[in-house]
PDB file of C-alpha atoms in Angstrom:
ATOM      1  CA  MET A   1      20.780  27.179  13.886  1.00 59.00           C
ATOM      2  CA  LYS A   2      23.426  24.641  12.977  1.00 58.00           C
ATOM      3  CA  SER A   3      20.518  21.925  13.038  1.00 67.00           C
ATOM      4  CA  ALA A   4      18.564  24.083  10.616  1.00 73.00           C
ATOM      5  CA  ILE A   5      21.397  24.485   8.232  1.00 70.00           C
ATOM      6  CA  LEU A   6      22.061  20.705   8.090  1.00 69.00           C
ATOM      7  CA  LEU A   7      18.457  20.080   7.496  1.00 78.00           C
ATOM      8  CA  GLY A   8      18.651  22.479   4.733  1.00 80.00           C
ATOM      9  CA  ALA A   9      21.689  20.953   3.176  1.00 76.00           C
ATOM     10  CA  LEU A  10      20.105  17.169   3.309  1.00 81.00           C
ATOM     11  CA  ALA A  11      16.702  18.796   1.553  1.00 84.00           C
ATOM     12  CA  LEU A  12      19.351  20.710  -1.232  1.00 86.00           C
ATOM     13  CA  THR A  13      21.256  17.458  -1.648  1.00 86.00           C
ATOM     14  CA  ILE A  14      17.688  15.556  -2.452  1.00 87.00           C
ATOM     15  CA  ILE A  15      16.713  18.202  -4.844  1.00 90.00           C
ATOM     16  CA  LEU A  16      19.862  18.321  -6.511  1.00 89.00           C
ATOM     17  CA  LEU A  17      19.570  14.361  -6.619  1.00 90.00           C
ATOM     18  CA  ILE A  18      16.292  14.483  -8.163  1.00 90.00           C
ATOM     19  CA  ALA A  19      17.309  17.082 -10.927  1.00 90.00           C
ATOM     20  CA  LEU A  20      20.604  15.349 -11.645  1.00 89.00           C
ATOM     21  CA  PRO A  21      19.689  13.485 -14.803  1.00 89.00           C
ATOM     22  CA  TRP A  22      18.934  16.844 -16.315  1.00 90.00           C
ATOM     23  CA  VAL A  23      22.070  18.695 -15.430  1.00 87.00           C
ATOM     24  CA  VAL A  24      24.765  16.220 -15.620  1.00 85.00           C
ATOM     25  CA  PRO A  25      26.350  14.106 -18.459  1.00 86.00           C
ATOM     26  CA  TYR A  26      24.368  10.870 -19.428  1.00 86.00           C
ATOM     27  CA  PHE A  27      27.348   9.001 -18.051  1.00 87.00           C
ATOM     28  CA  TYR A  28      27.004  10.034 -14.737  1.00 90.00           C
ATOM     29  CA  ILE A  29      23.387   8.671 -14.633  1.00 93.00           C
ATOM     30  CA  PHE A  30      24.604   5.339 -14.333  1.00 93.00           C
ATOM     31  CA  ILE A  31      27.130   6.352 -11.657  1.00 94.00           C
ATOM     32  CA  GLY A  32      24.425   7.995  -9.550  1.00 93.00           C
ATOM     33  CA  THR A  33      22.415   4.686  -9.939  1.00 94.00           C
ATOM     34  CA  GLU A  34      25.389   2.899  -8.531  1.00 94.00           C
ATOM     35  CA  ILE A  35      26.103   5.481  -5.648  1.00 95.00           C
ATOM     36  CA  LEU A  36      22.691   5.126  -4.457  1.00 95.00           C
ATOM     37  CA  ILE A  37      22.106   1.250  -4.892  1.00 96.00           C
ATOM     38  CA  MET A  38      25.872   1.019  -2.811  1.00 95.00           C
ATOM     39  CA  GLY A  39      24.956   3.619  -0.504  1.00 94.00           C
ATOM     40  CA  LEU A  40      21.885   1.402   0.590  1.00 96.00           C
ATOM     41  CA  PHE A  41      23.969  -1.324   0.977  1.00 96.00           C
ATOM     42  CA  ALA A  42      26.610   0.275   2.822  1.00 95.00           C
ATOM     43  CA  ALA A  43      23.831   1.463   5.184  1.00 94.00           C
ATOM     44  CA  SER A  44      22.172  -2.064   5.859  1.00 94.00           C
ATOM     45  CA  PHE A  45      26.020  -3.038   6.783  1.00 95.00           C
ATOM     46  CA  ASN A  46      26.291   0.031   9.320  1.00 93.00           C
ATOM     47  CA  LEU A  47      23.176  -1.051  10.985  1.00 93.00           C
ATOM     48  CA  VAL A  48      25.174  -4.101  12.175  1.00 93.00           C
ATOM     49  CA  PHE A  49      28.619  -2.553  12.432  1.00 92.00           C
ATOM     50  CA  GLY A  50      28.338   1.131  13.338  1.00 88.00           C
ATOM     51  CA  TYR A  51      25.257   0.983  15.534  1.00 90.00           C
ATOM     52  CA  THR A  52      25.715  -2.996  16.795  1.00 89.00           C
ATOM     53  CA  GLY A  53      29.393  -3.337  16.942  1.00 87.00           C
ATOM     54  CA  MET A  54      29.425  -6.598  14.746  1.00 89.00           C
ATOM     55  CA  LEU A  55      31.881  -6.855  11.925  1.00 89.00           C
ATOM     56  CA  SER A  56      30.630  -8.986   9.285  1.00 89.00           C
ATOM     57  CA  PHE A  57      32.601 -10.227   6.411  1.00 90.00           C
ATOM     58  CA  GLY A  58      29.986 -11.877   4.642  1.00 89.00           C
ATOM     59  CA  HIS A  59      27.233  -9.170   3.908  1.00 92.00           C
ATOM     60  CA  ALA A  60      27.386  -9.722   0.005  1.00 94.00           C
ATOM     61  CA  ALA A  61      25.660 -12.766   0.598  1.00 94.00           C
ATOM     62  CA  PHE A  62      22.452 -11.181   1.313  1.00 96.00           C
ATOM     63  CA  PHE A  63      23.283  -8.547  -1.433  1.00 95.00           C
ATOM     64  CA  GLY A  64      23.691 -11.178  -4.108  1.00 94.00           C
ATOM     65  CA  ILE A  65      21.005 -13.429  -3.110  1.00 95.00           C
ATOM     66  CA  GLY A  66      18.669 -10.414  -3.515  1.00 95.00           C
ATOM     67  CA  THR A  67      20.088  -9.902  -6.945  1.00 95.00           C
ATOM     68  CA  TYR A  68      19.504 -13.358  -7.762  1.00 95.00           C
ATOM     69  CA  ALA A  69      16.124 -13.257  -6.412  1.00 95.00           C
ATOM     70  CA  THR A  70      15.012 -10.305  -8.753  1.00 94.00           C
ATOM     71  CA  ALA A  71      16.921 -11.801 -12.010  1.00 93.00           C
ATOM     72  CA  MET A  72      15.178 -14.777 -11.788  1.00 93.00           C
ATOM     73  CA  LEU A  73      11.852 -13.800 -11.154  1.00 93.00           C
ATOM     74  CA  LEU A  74      12.340 -11.037 -14.078  1.00 92.00           C
ATOM     75  CA  LEU A  75      13.504 -14.187 -16.267  1.00 88.00           C
ATOM     76  CA  HIS A  76      11.244 -16.737 -15.363  1.00 87.00           C
ATOM     77  CA  LEU A  77       7.949 -15.168 -14.235  1.00 86.00           C
ATOM     78  CA  GLN A  78       8.245 -11.550 -15.540  1.00 88.00           C
ATOM     79  CA  TRP A  79       6.971 -10.347 -12.185  1.00 91.00           C
ATOM     80  CA  PRO A  80       6.582  -6.185 -11.653  1.00 92.00           C
ATOM     81  CA  LEU A  81       9.949  -5.120 -10.196  1.00 91.00           C
ATOM     82  CA  LEU A  82       8.212  -3.924  -6.920  1.00 93.00           C
ATOM     83  CA  ALA A  83       7.209  -7.448  -6.166  1.00 93.00           C
ATOM     84  CA  CYS A  84      10.493  -8.699  -7.214  1.00 94.00           C
ATOM     85  CA  LEU A  85      12.336  -6.324  -4.744  1.00 95.00           C
ATOM     86  CA  LEU A  86      10.050  -7.333  -1.803  1.00 96.00           C
ATOM     87  CA  VAL A  87      10.957 -11.018  -2.479  1.00 96.00           C
ATOM     88  CA  SER A  88      14.482 -10.112  -2.885  1.00 96.00           C
ATOM     89  CA  MET A  89      14.111  -8.329   0.889  1.00 96.00           C
ATOM     90  CA  GLY A  90      12.326 -11.568   2.204  1.00 96.00           C
ATOM     91  CA  VAL A  91      15.355 -13.748   1.035  1.00 96.00           C
ATOM     92  CA  GLY A  92      17.873 -11.595   2.109  1.00 96.00           C
ATOM     93  CA  ALA A  93      15.997 -11.433   5.595  1.00 96.00           C
ATOM     94  CA  VAL A  94      15.638 -15.252   5.646  1.00 96.00           C
ATOM     95  CA  LEU A  95      19.514 -15.849   4.654  1.00 96.00           C
ATOM     96  CA  ALA A  96      20.669 -13.387   7.547  1.00 96.00           C
ATOM     97  CA  LEU A  97      18.295 -14.866   9.888  1.00 96.00           C
ATOM     98  CA  VAL A  98      19.693 -18.428   9.381  1.00 95.00           C
ATOM     99  CA  ILE A  99      23.396 -17.170   9.505  1.00 94.00           C
ATOM    100  CA  GLY A 100      22.998 -14.851  12.196  1.00 93.00           C
ATOM    101  CA  PHE A 101      21.524 -17.450  14.388  1.00 92.00           C
ATOM    102  CA  LEU A 102      24.760 -19.352  14.045  1.00 90.00           C
ATOM    103  CA  SER A 103      26.713 -16.498  14.402  1.00 89.00           C
ATOM    104  CA  VAL A 104      25.648 -13.867  16.791  1.00 87.00           C
ATOM    105  CA  ARG A 105      26.807 -15.968  19.576  1.00 83.00           C
ATOM    106  CA  LEU A 106      30.042 -15.285  18.652  1.00 80.00           C
ATOM    107  CA  ASN A 107      32.209 -11.737  19.242  1.00 79.00           C
ATOM    108  CA  GLU A 108      34.458  -9.516  17.507  1.00 75.00           C
ATOM    109  CA  VAL A 109      37.076 -11.504  15.533  1.00 84.00           C
ATOM    110  CA  TYR A 110      35.090 -14.954  15.680  1.00 87.00           C
ATOM    111  CA  PHE A 111      31.611 -13.561  14.314  1.00 89.00           C
ATOM    112  CA  ALA A 112      33.523 -11.682  11.564  1.00 89.00           C
ATOM    113  CA  MET A 113      35.659 -14.800  10.561  1.00 91.00           C
ATOM    114  CA  LEU A 114      32.163 -16.929  10.706  1.00 91.00           C
ATOM    115  CA  THR A 115      30.132 -14.318   8.729  1.00 92.00           C
ATOM    116  CA  LEU A 116      33.192 -14.642   6.258  1.00 92.00           C
ATOM    117  CA  ALA A 117      32.974 -18.318   6.119  1.00 92.00           C
ATOM    118  CA  PHE A 118      29.207 -18.671   5.526  1.00 93.00           C
ATOM    119  CA  GLY A 119      29.532 -15.854   2.997  1.00 91.00           C
ATOM    120  CA  MET A 120      32.184 -17.620   0.757  1.00 92.00           C
ATOM    121  CA  MET A 121      29.906 -20.848   1.159  1.00 93.00           C
ATOM    122  CA  VAL A 122      26.757 -19.099  -0.483  1.00 92.00           C
ATOM    123  CA  PHE A 123      29.206 -17.610  -2.999  1.00 92.00           C
ATOM    124  CA  SER A 124      30.479 -21.592  -3.743  1.00 92.00           C
ATOM    125  CA  ILE A 125      26.927 -22.247  -4.017  1.00 91.00           C
ATOM    126  CA  ALA A 126      26.126 -20.192  -6.355  1.00 90.00           C
ATOM    127  CA  HIS A 127      28.971 -20.763  -8.540  1.00 89.00           C
ATOM    128  CA  MET A 128      28.808 -24.519  -8.838  1.00 90.00           C
ATOM    129  CA  TRP A 129      25.004 -25.019  -8.848  1.00 88.00           C
ATOM    130  CA  ARG A 130      24.736 -24.392 -12.618  1.00 87.00           C
ATOM    131  CA  SER A 131      21.438 -25.807 -13.325  1.00 85.00           C
ATOM    132  CA  VAL A 132      20.003 -23.011 -11.285  1.00 87.00           C
ATOM    133  CA  THR A 133      22.608 -20.134 -11.178  1.00 86.00           C
ATOM    134  CA  ASN A 134      23.898 -20.761 -14.230  1.00 86.00           C
ATOM    135  CA  GLY A 135      27.491 -20.829 -12.699  1.00 84.00           C
ATOM    136  CA  SER A 136      30.101 -18.298 -13.364  1.00 83.00           C
ATOM    137  CA  ASP A 137      28.238 -17.047 -16.526  1.00 84.00           C
ATOM    138  CA  GLY A 138      25.360 -15.551 -14.097  1.00 86.00           C
ATOM    139  CA  ILE A 139      21.919 -15.105 -15.198  1.00 90.00           C
ATOM    140  CA  ALA A 140      21.255 -12.656 -17.997  1.00 87.00           C
ATOM    141  CA  GLY A 141      18.564 -11.915 -20.526  1.00 84.00           C
ATOM    142  CA  PHE A 142      15.908 -10.814 -18.668  1.00 85.00           C
ATOM    143  CA  THR A 143      13.840  -7.832 -19.187  1.00 84.00           C
ATOM    144  CA  LEU A 144      12.123  -5.086 -17.270  1.00 84.00           C
ATOM    145  CA  GLY A 145       8.308  -4.769 -17.485  1.00 79.00           C
ATOM    146  CA  ALA A 146       6.082  -3.087 -15.371  1.00 84.00           C
ATOM    147  CA  PHE A 147       6.748  -1.555 -11.978  1.00 86.00           C
ATOM    148  CA  GLY A 148       3.726  -2.616 -10.146  1.00 79.00           C
ATOM    149  CA  LEU A 149       0.936  -0.776  -8.089  1.00 79.00           C
ATOM    150  CA  GLY A 150      -0.621   0.380 -11.662  1.00 77.00           C
ATOM    151  CA  ILE A 151       2.212   2.974 -12.151  1.00 79.00           C
ATOM    152  CA  ASP A 152       3.481   3.165 -15.689  1.00 80.00           C
ATOM    153  CA  LEU A 153       6.990   3.511 -16.062  1.00 80.00           C
ATOM    154  CA  THR A 154       9.770   2.960 -19.064  1.00 80.00           C
ATOM    155  CA  LEU A 155      12.332   1.245 -16.610  1.00 83.00           C
ATOM    156  CA  GLY A 156      14.510   0.457 -19.439  1.00 85.00           C
ATOM    157  CA  ASN A 157      15.281   4.336 -19.633  1.00 87.00           C
ATOM    158  CA  PRO A 158      18.342   5.064 -17.253  1.00 90.00           C
ATOM    159  CA  ALA A 159      16.819   8.238 -16.088  1.00 91.00           C
ATOM    160  CA  VAL A 160      13.612   6.774 -15.179  1.00 92.00           C
ATOM    161  CA  TYR A 161      15.108   3.825 -13.428  1.00 92.00           C
ATOM    162  CA  TYR A 162      17.469   6.246 -11.662  1.00 94.00           C
ATOM    163  CA  HIS A 163      14.711   8.107 -10.248  1.00 94.00           C
ATOM    164  CA  VAL A 164      12.925   4.915  -9.426  1.00 94.00           C
ATOM    165  CA  VAL A 165      15.947   3.586  -7.163  1.00 95.00           C
ATOM    166  CA  LEU A 166      16.407   7.180  -5.707  1.00 95.00           C
ATOM    167  CA  ALA A 167      12.691   6.980  -4.362  1.00 94.00           C
ATOM    168  CA  ILE A 168      13.167   3.186  -3.433  1.00 95.00           C
ATOM    169  CA  VAL A 169      16.462   4.307  -1.315  1.00 96.00           C
ATOM    170  CA  ILE A 170      14.852   7.549   0.261  1.00 95.00           C
ATOM    171  CA  VAL A 171      12.232   5.696   1.395  1.00 95.00           C
ATOM    172  CA  ALA A 172      14.423   2.559   2.678  1.00 96.00           C
ATOM    173  CA  SER A 173      16.616   5.175   4.266  1.00 95.00           C
ATOM    174  CA  LEU A 174      13.571   6.734   6.163  1.00 95.00           C
ATOM    175  CA  VAL A 175      12.583   3.391   7.883  1.00 95.00           C
ATOM    176  CA  LEU A 176      16.405   2.691   8.609  1.00 95.00           C
ATOM    177  CA  TYR A 177      16.700   5.853  10.019  1.00 94.00           C
ATOM    178  CA  LEU A 178      13.439   5.535  12.413  1.00 95.00           C
ATOM    179  CA  ILE A 179      14.793   1.794  13.176  1.00 94.00           C
ATOM    180  CA  CYS A 180      17.909   3.436  14.436  1.00 91.00           C
ATOM    181  CA  ARG A 181      16.236   6.238  16.275  1.00 91.00           C
ATOM    182  CA  SER A 182      13.772   3.790  17.825  1.00 92.00           C
ATOM    183  CA  SER A 183      14.100   2.375  21.615  1.00 92.00           C
ATOM    184  CA  PHE A 184      15.520  -0.789  19.226  1.00 93.00           C
ATOM    185  CA  GLY A 185      18.101   1.055  17.631  1.00 91.00           C
ATOM    186  CA  LEU A 186      19.346   2.816  21.311  1.00 92.00           C
ATOM    187  CA  THR A 187      19.474  -0.539  22.847  1.00 92.00           C
ATOM    188  CA  LEU A 188      21.594  -1.565  19.514  1.00 92.00           C
ATOM    189  CA  GLN A 189      23.991   1.217  20.559  1.00 91.00           C
ATOM    190  CA  ALA A 190      24.056   0.428  23.807  1.00 91.00           C
ATOM    191  CA  ILE A 191      25.023  -3.049  23.181  1.00 89.00           C
ATOM    192  CA  ARG A 192      27.908  -1.681  21.123  1.00 88.00           C
ATOM    193  CA  GLN A 193      28.957   0.431  24.078  1.00 87.00           C
ATOM    194  CA  ASN A 194      28.873  -2.264  26.823  1.00 84.00           C
ATOM    195  CA  ALA A 195      26.996  -5.299  26.165  1.00 81.00           C
ATOM    196  CA  GLU A 196      27.740  -6.702  29.437  1.00 82.00           C
ATOM    197  CA  ARG A 197      25.974  -3.809  31.288  1.00 85.00           C
ATOM    198  CA  VAL A 198      22.778  -4.362  29.185  1.00 85.00           C
ATOM    199  CA  SER A 199      22.695  -7.892  29.738  1.00 84.00           C
ATOM    200  CA  PHE A 200      22.774  -6.883  33.328  1.00 83.00           C
ATOM    201  CA  CYS A 201      19.180  -5.087  32.642  1.00 83.00           C
ATOM    202  CA  GLY A 202      17.897  -8.088  31.866  1.00 82.00           C
ATOM    203  CA  LEU A 203      17.759  -7.819  27.987  1.00 86.00           C
ATOM    204  CA  ASN A 204      18.964 -10.794  25.505  1.00 89.00           C
ATOM    205  CA  ILE A 205      21.685  -9.632  23.581  1.00 90.00           C
ATOM    206  CA  ARG A 206      21.797 -12.245  21.476  1.00 91.00           C
ATOM    207  CA  SER A 207      17.885 -11.534  20.477  1.00 92.00           C
ATOM    208  CA  TYR A 208      18.793  -7.988  19.608  1.00 93.00           C
ATOM    209  CA  ARG A 209      21.847  -8.859  17.334  1.00 94.00           C
ATOM    210  CA  LEU A 210      20.082 -11.537  15.734  1.00 94.00           C
ATOM    211  CA  ALA A 211      17.267  -8.786  15.105  1.00 95.00           C
ATOM    212  CA  ALA A 212      19.698  -6.218  13.776  1.00 95.00           C
ATOM    213  CA  PHE A 213      21.379  -8.588  11.220  1.00 95.00           C
ATOM    214  CA  THR A 214      18.205  -9.904  10.030  1.00 96.00           C
ATOM    215  CA  ILE A 215      16.846  -6.488   9.480  1.00 96.00           C
ATOM    216  CA  SER A 216      20.346  -5.651   8.174  1.00 96.00           C
ATOM    217  CA  GLY A 217      20.304  -8.484   5.348  1.00 95.00           C
ATOM    218  CA  ALA A 218      16.576  -7.502   4.341  1.00 96.00           C
ATOM    219  CA  PHE A 219      18.379  -4.150   3.077  1.00 97.00           C
ATOM    220  CA  ALA A 220      20.899  -5.462   1.798  1.00 96.00           C
ATOM    221  CA  GLY A 221      18.871  -8.045  -0.321  1.00 96.00           C
ATOM    222  CA  LEU A 222      16.814  -4.941  -1.410  1.00 96.00           C
ATOM    223  CA  ALA A 223      19.940  -3.175  -2.664  1.00 96.00           C
ATOM    224  CA  GLY A 224      21.099  -6.283  -4.450  1.00 94.00           C
ATOM    225  CA  GLY A 225      17.520  -6.498  -5.966  1.00 94.00           C
ATOM    226  CA  MET A 226      17.795  -3.268  -7.529  1.00 95.00           C
ATOM    227  CA  MET A 227      21.399  -3.792  -8.856  1.00 94.00           C
ATOM    228  CA  ALA A 228      20.057  -6.746 -11.021  1.00 92.00           C
ATOM    229  CA  PRO A 229      18.146  -4.598 -13.332  1.00 92.00           C
ATOM    230  CA  PHE A 230      20.863  -1.971 -13.074  1.00 92.00           C
ATOM    231  CA  LEU A 231      23.760  -4.546 -14.534  1.00 90.00           C
ATOM    232  CA  ARG A 232      21.315  -6.672 -16.272  1.00 90.00           C
ATOM    233  CA  VAL A 233      23.071  -9.365 -14.856  1.00 89.00           C
ATOM    234  CA  ALA A 234      22.990 -11.589 -11.731  1.00 90.00           C
ATOM    235  CA  SER A 235      26.640 -13.315 -11.121  1.00 90.00           C
ATOM    236  CA  PRO A 236      28.427 -15.121  -8.147  1.00 90.00           C
ATOM    237  CA  GLU A 237      31.016 -12.179  -7.985  1.00 90.00           C
ATOM    238  CA  MET A 238      28.356 -10.243  -6.354  1.00 90.00           C
ATOM    239  CA  MET A 239      28.685 -12.680  -3.323  1.00 91.00           C
ATOM    240  CA  HIS A 240      32.399 -12.924  -3.121  1.00 87.00           C
ATOM    241  CA  TRP A 241      34.427 -11.485   0.037  1.00 85.00           C
ATOM    242  CA  ALA A 242      35.817  -8.598  -2.252  1.00 85.00           C
ATOM    243  CA  THR A 243      32.224  -7.385  -2.564  1.00 88.00           C
ATOM    244  CA  SER A 244      31.614  -7.605   1.227  1.00 89.00           C
ATOM    245  CA  ALA A 245      34.590  -5.378   1.878  1.00 88.00           C
ATOM    246  CA  GLU A 246      33.234  -2.573  -0.227  1.00 90.00           C
ATOM    247  CA  PRO A 247      30.355  -1.589   2.271  1.00 91.00           C
ATOM    248  CA  VAL A 248      33.065  -1.914   4.792  1.00 90.00           C
ATOM    249  CA  LEU A 249      35.353   0.543   3.405  1.00 88.00           C
ATOM    250  CA  MET A 250      32.083   2.794   2.501  1.00 90.00           C
ATOM    251  CA  SER A 251      30.958   2.930   6.153  1.00 89.00           C
ATOM    252  CA  ILE A 252      34.350   3.692   7.427  1.00 87.00           C
ATOM    253  CA  LEU A 253      35.125   6.492   4.782  1.00 87.00           C
ATOM    254  CA  GLY A 254      32.062   8.366   5.298  1.00 87.00           C
ATOM    255  CA  GLY A 255      31.731   7.609   8.887  1.00 84.00           C
ATOM    256  CA  THR A 256      30.318   4.742  10.799  1.00 82.00           C
ATOM    257  CA  GLY A 257      28.741   6.756  13.837  1.00 76.00           C
ATOM    258  CA  TYR A 258      26.588   8.666  11.576  1.00 83.00           C
ATOM    259  CA  PHE A 259      23.796   7.414   9.685  1.00 86.00           C
ATOM    260  CA  LEU A 260      24.490   9.506   6.483  1.00 87.00           C
ATOM    261  CA  GLY A 261      28.031   8.466   6.548  1.00 87.00           C
ATOM    262  CA  PRO A 262      27.767   5.204   4.301  1.00 91.00           C
ATOM    263  CA  PHE A 263      26.087   7.139   1.822  1.00 93.00           C
ATOM    264  CA  VAL A 264      28.951   9.856   1.577  1.00 91.00           C
ATOM    265  CA  GLY A 265      31.395   6.757   1.497  1.00 90.00           C
ATOM    266  CA  SER A 266      29.677   5.521  -1.414  1.00 92.00           C
ATOM    267  CA  ALA A 267      29.652   8.642  -3.381  1.00 92.00           C
ATOM    268  CA  LEU A 268      33.310   8.795  -2.696  1.00 89.00           C
ATOM    269  CA  PHE A 269      34.539   5.077  -3.367  1.00 89.00           C
ATOM    270  CA  VAL A 270      32.331   5.076  -6.592  1.00 91.00           C
ATOM    271  CA  LEU A 271      33.538   8.371  -7.975  1.00 90.00           C
ATOM    272  CA  LEU A 272      37.166   7.925  -7.000  1.00 86.00           C
ATOM    273  CA  GLU A 273      37.326   4.416  -8.476  1.00 85.00           C
ATOM    274  CA  THR A 274      35.592   5.743 -11.712  1.00 86.00           C
ATOM    275  CA  TRP A 275      37.830   8.915 -11.844  1.00 85.00           C
ATOM    276  CA  ILE A 276      41.051   6.640 -11.168  1.00 84.00           C
ATOM    277  CA  THR A 277      40.409   4.117 -13.580  1.00 82.00           C
ATOM    278  CA  SER A 278      39.820   6.697 -16.472  1.00 81.00           C
ATOM    279  CA  VAL A 279      43.418   7.701 -16.197  1.00 79.00           C
ATOM    280  CA  THR A 280      45.399   4.387 -15.153  1.00 76.00           C
ATOM    281  CA  GLN A 281      45.409   0.689 -15.349  1.00 77.00           C
ATOM    282  CA  ALA A 282      46.927   0.545 -11.752  1.00 73.00           C
ATOM    283  CA  TRP A 283      43.954   1.873 -10.340  1.00 73.00           C
ATOM    284  CA  MET A 284      43.681  -0.415  -7.189  1.00 75.00           C
ATOM    285  CA  LEU A 285      46.941   0.989  -6.408  1.00 81.00           C
ATOM    286  CA  PHE A 286      46.337   4.521  -6.478  1.00 78.00           C
ATOM    287  CA  LEU A 287      42.677   4.089  -4.979  1.00 74.00           C
ATOM    288  CA  GLY A 288      44.242   1.984  -1.964  1.00 77.00           C
ATOM    289  CA  ILE A 289      46.401   5.109  -1.256  1.00 81.00           C
ATOM    290  CA  VAL A 290      43.696   7.385  -1.165  1.00 76.00           C
ATOM    291  CA  LEU A 291      41.545   5.498   0.721  1.00 75.00           C
ATOM    292  CA  ALA A 292      44.542   4.831   3.139  1.00 79.00           C
ATOM    293  CA  LEU A 293      45.249   8.692   3.396  1.00 80.00           C
ATOM    294  CA  MET A 294      41.211   9.234   4.179  1.00 75.00           C
ATOM    295  CA  VAL A 295      41.263   6.534   6.939  1.00 72.00           C
ATOM    296  CA  MET A 296      44.349   7.974   8.420  1.00 76.00           C
ATOM    297  CA  PHE A 297      43.416  11.596   8.500  1.00 76.00           C
ATOM    298  CA  PHE A 298      39.599  11.406   8.953  1.00 75.00           C
ATOM    299  CA  ARG A 299      39.587   8.968  11.688  1.00 72.00           C
ATOM    300  CA  ARG A 300      35.976   9.624  12.166  1.00 76.00           C
ATOM    301  CA  GLY A 301      35.336   9.377   8.172  1.00 77.00           C
ATOM    302  CA  ILE A 302      34.725  12.299   5.868  1.00 82.00           C
ATOM    303  CA  LEU A 303      31.181  13.232   7.241  1.00 79.00           C
ATOM    304  CA  GLY A 304      32.020  12.510  10.856  1.00 75.00           C
ATOM    305  CA  THR A 305      34.732  14.682  10.584  1.00 78.00           C
ATOM    306  CA  PHE A 306      33.127  17.481   9.017  1.00 78.00           C
ATOM    307  CA  LEU A 307      30.194  17.307  11.607  1.00 74.00           C
ATOM    308  CA  ASP A 308      32.132  17.251  14.509  1.00 72.00           C
ATOM    309  CA  TRP A 309      34.071  20.417  13.505  1.00 72.00           C
ATOM    310  CA  TRP A 310      31.028  21.980  12.203  1.00 69.00           C
ATOM    311  CA  LEU A 311      29.251  21.189  15.741  1.00 64.00           C
ATOM    312  CA  ASP A 312      32.207  22.082  17.754  1.00 68.00           C
ATOM    313  CA  LYS A 313      32.805  25.476  15.777  1.00 65.00           C
ATOM    314  CA  LYS A 314      31.512  28.720  17.682  1.00 49.00           C
TER     315      LYS A 314
END
């Protein structure tokens, strides 16, 4: 009965998301688009953190390279958006494969610090390689043309682009969910619980961690690819370590042990940031206080705490 109610709530949420551009002020279409993109970014990170137990502080590198890939293809080649996003996934996966190959052999804080170091290296390259990335000014001035597959869409319309992002995020989330529920995903969870026991079963822990890291990088690149047309710019700040901290906070806020936790955390983070900045310039102070209170009193995240209470309720 409770499972049916939760599935009904999820279906209702998707219906409300589809109807959002027609029932909220125009400004919230942009907020909704940002929540969806950052939610996918956080969900990709959570595959590494929540399911595999590896804390990455350099995930913005994959997000940012996806942003640059889409921006450069739109600016120089005028490719359809769908093709650009596929390339963004590809470059995100390749970069994650390279960084992961050098990082997954380490555990815990050493892995976190190494991913942070690689992330800052990628940020420095984007910041200094002006002939390609345009340095701190970033890449702008590109236009959105066709979506691809012969589908005629006015992507410059924020409501249309919101629905495109929503559709892509739903499909990408479904793929991620199937990965998490597969035998591969269950093995990742076993590695998180006790890597030594899994290795005793004859499984190569590093290979599984590298595969998870690469898949995570691909979906982070996809999220970054969608962010470029949304912001109409690709800048090095998208690769900065501060950007890497956002999916960490979003995952913890929503609940790392639950697949939809990062999406709930993304909504909370973006909405809190929007509302607080509208009333005070010291928004980082108040946002930090709110986030600290949430983490202190909702140890399993907002979604995790609610689901635990709901499932335990008689």
